[in-house]
XYZ file of C-alpha atoms in Angstrom:
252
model
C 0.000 0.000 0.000
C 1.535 3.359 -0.551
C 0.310 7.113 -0.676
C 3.653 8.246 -2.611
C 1.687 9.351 -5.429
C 1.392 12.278 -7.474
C -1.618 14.547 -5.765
C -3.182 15.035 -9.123
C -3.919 11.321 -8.636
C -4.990 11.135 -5.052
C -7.497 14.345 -5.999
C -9.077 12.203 -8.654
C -9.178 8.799 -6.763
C -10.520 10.567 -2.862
C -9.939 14.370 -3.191
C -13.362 14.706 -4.868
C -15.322 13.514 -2.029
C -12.470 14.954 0.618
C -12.981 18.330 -0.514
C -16.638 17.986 0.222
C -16.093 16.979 4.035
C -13.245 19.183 4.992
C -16.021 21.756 5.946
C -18.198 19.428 7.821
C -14.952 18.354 9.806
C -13.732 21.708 9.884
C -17.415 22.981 11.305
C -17.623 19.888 13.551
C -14.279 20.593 15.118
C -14.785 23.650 15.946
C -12.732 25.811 13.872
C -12.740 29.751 13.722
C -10.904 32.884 13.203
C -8.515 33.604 15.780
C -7.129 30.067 16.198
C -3.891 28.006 15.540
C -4.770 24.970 14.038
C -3.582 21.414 12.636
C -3.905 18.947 9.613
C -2.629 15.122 10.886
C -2.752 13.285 7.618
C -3.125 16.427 4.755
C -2.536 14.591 1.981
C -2.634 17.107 -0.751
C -4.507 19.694 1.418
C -8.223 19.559 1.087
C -8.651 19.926 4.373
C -5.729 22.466 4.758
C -7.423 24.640 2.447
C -10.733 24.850 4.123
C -8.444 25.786 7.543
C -6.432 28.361 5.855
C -10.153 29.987 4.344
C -11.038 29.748 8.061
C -8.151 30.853 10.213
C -5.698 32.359 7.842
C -2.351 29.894 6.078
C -0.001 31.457 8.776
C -2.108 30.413 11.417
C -2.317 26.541 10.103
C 0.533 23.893 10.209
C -0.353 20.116 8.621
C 1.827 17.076 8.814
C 1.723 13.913 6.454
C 4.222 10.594 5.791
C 3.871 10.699 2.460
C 6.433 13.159 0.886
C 4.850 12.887 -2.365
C 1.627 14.813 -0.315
C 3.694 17.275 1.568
C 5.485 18.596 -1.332
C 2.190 19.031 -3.027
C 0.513 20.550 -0.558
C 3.639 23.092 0.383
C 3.151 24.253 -3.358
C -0.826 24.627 -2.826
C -0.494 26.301 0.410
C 3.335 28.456 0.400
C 2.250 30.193 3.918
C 1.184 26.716 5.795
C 3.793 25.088 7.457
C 4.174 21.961 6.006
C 5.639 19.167 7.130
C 7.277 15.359 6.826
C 5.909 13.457 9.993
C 4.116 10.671 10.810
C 1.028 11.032 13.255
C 2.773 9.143 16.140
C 5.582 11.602 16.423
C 4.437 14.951 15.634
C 7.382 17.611 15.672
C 5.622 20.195 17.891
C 5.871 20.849 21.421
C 2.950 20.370 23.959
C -0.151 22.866 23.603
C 0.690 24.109 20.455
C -2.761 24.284 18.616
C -6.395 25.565 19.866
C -7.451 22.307 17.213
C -5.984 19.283 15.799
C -7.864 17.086 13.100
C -7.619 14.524 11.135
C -9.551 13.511 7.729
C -9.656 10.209 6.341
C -6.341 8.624 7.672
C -6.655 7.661 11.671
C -7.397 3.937 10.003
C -4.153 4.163 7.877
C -1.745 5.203 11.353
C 0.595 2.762 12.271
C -0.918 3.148 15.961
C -4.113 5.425 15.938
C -4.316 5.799 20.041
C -0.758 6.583 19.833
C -1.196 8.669 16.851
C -4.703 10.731 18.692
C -2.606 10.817 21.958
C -0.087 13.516 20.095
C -2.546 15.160 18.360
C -3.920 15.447 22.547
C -0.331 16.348 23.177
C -0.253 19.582 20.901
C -3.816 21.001 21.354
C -3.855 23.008 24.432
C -5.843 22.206 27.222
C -10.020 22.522 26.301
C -8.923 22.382 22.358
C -11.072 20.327 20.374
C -9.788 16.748 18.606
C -11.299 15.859 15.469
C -11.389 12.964 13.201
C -12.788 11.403 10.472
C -13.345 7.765 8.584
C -14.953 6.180 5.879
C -17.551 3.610 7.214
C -16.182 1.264 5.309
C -17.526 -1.603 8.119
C -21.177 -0.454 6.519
C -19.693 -0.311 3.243
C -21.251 3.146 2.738
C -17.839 4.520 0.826
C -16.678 5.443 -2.450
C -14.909 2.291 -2.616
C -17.911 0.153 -1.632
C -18.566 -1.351 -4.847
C -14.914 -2.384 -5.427
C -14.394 -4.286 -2.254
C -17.545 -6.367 -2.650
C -16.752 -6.807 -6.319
C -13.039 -8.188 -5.087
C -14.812 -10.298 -1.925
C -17.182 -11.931 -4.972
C -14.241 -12.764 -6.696
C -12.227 -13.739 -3.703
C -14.163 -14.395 -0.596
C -10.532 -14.224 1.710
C -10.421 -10.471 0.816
C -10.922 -8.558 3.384
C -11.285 -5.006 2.327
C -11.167 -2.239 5.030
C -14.134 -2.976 7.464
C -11.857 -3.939 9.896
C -9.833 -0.778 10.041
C -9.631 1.062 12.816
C -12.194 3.440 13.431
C -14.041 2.327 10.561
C -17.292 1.017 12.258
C -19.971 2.538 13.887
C -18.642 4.132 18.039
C -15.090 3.082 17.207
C -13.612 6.287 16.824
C -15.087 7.534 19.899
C -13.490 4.194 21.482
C -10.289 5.550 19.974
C -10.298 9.171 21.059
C -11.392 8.214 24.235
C -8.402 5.736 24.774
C -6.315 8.515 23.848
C -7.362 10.672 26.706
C -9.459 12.923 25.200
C -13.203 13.867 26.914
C -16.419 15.382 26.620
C -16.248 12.749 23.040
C -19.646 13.533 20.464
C -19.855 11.438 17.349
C -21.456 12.297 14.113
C -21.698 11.274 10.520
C -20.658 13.552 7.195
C -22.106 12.924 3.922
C -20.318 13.365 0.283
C -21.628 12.331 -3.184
C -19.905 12.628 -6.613
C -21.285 12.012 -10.025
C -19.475 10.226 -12.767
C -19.945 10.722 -16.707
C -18.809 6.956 -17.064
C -17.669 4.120 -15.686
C -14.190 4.282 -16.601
C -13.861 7.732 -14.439
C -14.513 5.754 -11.562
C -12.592 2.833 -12.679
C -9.431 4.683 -13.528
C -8.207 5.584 -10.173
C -8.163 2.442 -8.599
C -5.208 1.727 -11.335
C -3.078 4.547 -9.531
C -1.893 2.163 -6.997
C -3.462 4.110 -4.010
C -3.995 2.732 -0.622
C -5.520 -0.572 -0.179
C -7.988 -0.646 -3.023
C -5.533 0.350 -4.999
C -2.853 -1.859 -3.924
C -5.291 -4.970 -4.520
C -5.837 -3.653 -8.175
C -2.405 -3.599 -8.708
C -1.622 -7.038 -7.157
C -3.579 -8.717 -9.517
C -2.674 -10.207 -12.615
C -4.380 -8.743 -15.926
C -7.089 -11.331 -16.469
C -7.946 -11.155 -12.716
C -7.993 -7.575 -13.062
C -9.862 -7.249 -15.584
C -12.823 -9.881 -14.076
C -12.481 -7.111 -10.779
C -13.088 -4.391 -13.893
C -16.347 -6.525 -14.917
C -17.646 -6.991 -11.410
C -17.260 -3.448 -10.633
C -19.302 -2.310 -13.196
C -21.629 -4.590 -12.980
C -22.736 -3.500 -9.668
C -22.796 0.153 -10.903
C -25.779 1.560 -12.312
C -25.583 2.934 -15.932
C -23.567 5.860 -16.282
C -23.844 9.016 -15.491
C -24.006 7.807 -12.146
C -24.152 8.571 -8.476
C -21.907 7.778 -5.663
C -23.095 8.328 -2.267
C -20.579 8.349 1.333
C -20.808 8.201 4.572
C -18.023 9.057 7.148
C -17.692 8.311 11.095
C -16.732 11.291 12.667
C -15.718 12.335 16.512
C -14.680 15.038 18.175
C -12.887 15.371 22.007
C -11.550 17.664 24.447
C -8.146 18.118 25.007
């Protein structure tokens, strides 16, 4: 699995519905003018932008492993400070931040309490946490279709139900092993529209986390029976897909 991809990529595979719920994380959190804030997991930015439209690009820092993602998003964002770093050892000191948050990638860290316990570290004391995952565990995500058309073909695939964070309370669970109070839990909504099937297809061929890794495990004739099944469970294009993300929210 790997995220070292170009961002152009990542924007057309998961930026499209990221950019939708970087507000309703943003909003959720608790973000507003006046504070110092944090992106755990940027990726190419679309939730740094929608901090920087709330609080200003000198006022936002945002961290990510992937230094494909972090040189992107220092050219998208020249006043944020950007950063290499994984979520488990973020280079800031204690009480840095009035908000830390996290969109789409507590269920990719290496450790997530570990990982939620910094973010804890850096928000000052009655800051808010905030993070966010698919829920893939009631396969009501983008990549729905392609993990049941993989489990048809293979019933030992597993997809990403089992991730953490992924199923319904388990975030909570996490922020709340982390240290974090006062914990709230919500759900965020995005929905993109594709001219064809091959838009939708296409991304998965990047190579991008573990859908994509699957795709590109496969030989081309297995491949190309995932292809089938996929858009077989589609409906005609133009079609509609429809998300669903956990989200939670703590107190420092």
């Amino acid at each position: 699995m790997t995220f070292e991809v170009a961002a152009e990529g990542y924007d057309r595979f998961m930026g499209r519905y990221s950019t939708q719920l970087a507000p309703q994380l943003a909003e959720f959190g608790g973000a507003r003018a006046g504070q110092r804030l944090l992106d755990v997991g940027c990726g190419p930015g679309a939730l740094t932008a929608e901090l920087v439209d709330r609080v200003g690009d000198g006022a936002v820092s945002a961290v990510d492993p992937s230094e494909a993602f972090v040189a992107a998003a220092s050219v998208r964002y020249p006043g944020v400070d950007v950063q290499l770093a994984a979520a488990e050892s973020l280079p800031f000191a204690d009480s840095s931040f009035d908000g830390a948050f996290a969109q789409l990638v507590v269920h990719f860290m290496a450790d997530p309490v570990v990982g939620l316990r910094e973010m804890r570290r850096v928000t000052a004391a009655g800051g808010r946490v905030a993070a966010s995952v698919w829920d893939h565990a009631g396969d009501r995500t983008p990549i729905a279709v392609f993990w049941q058309a993989a489990r048809e073909l293979d019933p030992s695939v597993h997809g990403e139900a089992e991730l953490a964070g992924a199923r319904d309370g388990h975030l909570a669970e996490l922020l709340a092993a982390a240290g974090l109070t006062s914990i709230e839990e919500t759900t965020l909504a995005a929905s993109c529209r594709f001219a064809s099937f091959d838009e939708w297809w296409e991304p998965f061929t990047f190579g991008i986390g573990p859908a994509g890794a699957h795709a590109r495990e496969l030989d081309e004739s297995a491949r190309q029976e995932l292809r089938a099944g996929c858009e077989r469970l589609l409906p005609t294009a133009p079609f509609t897909v429809d998300a669903v993300a956990w989200a939670a929210r703590g107190t420092a």
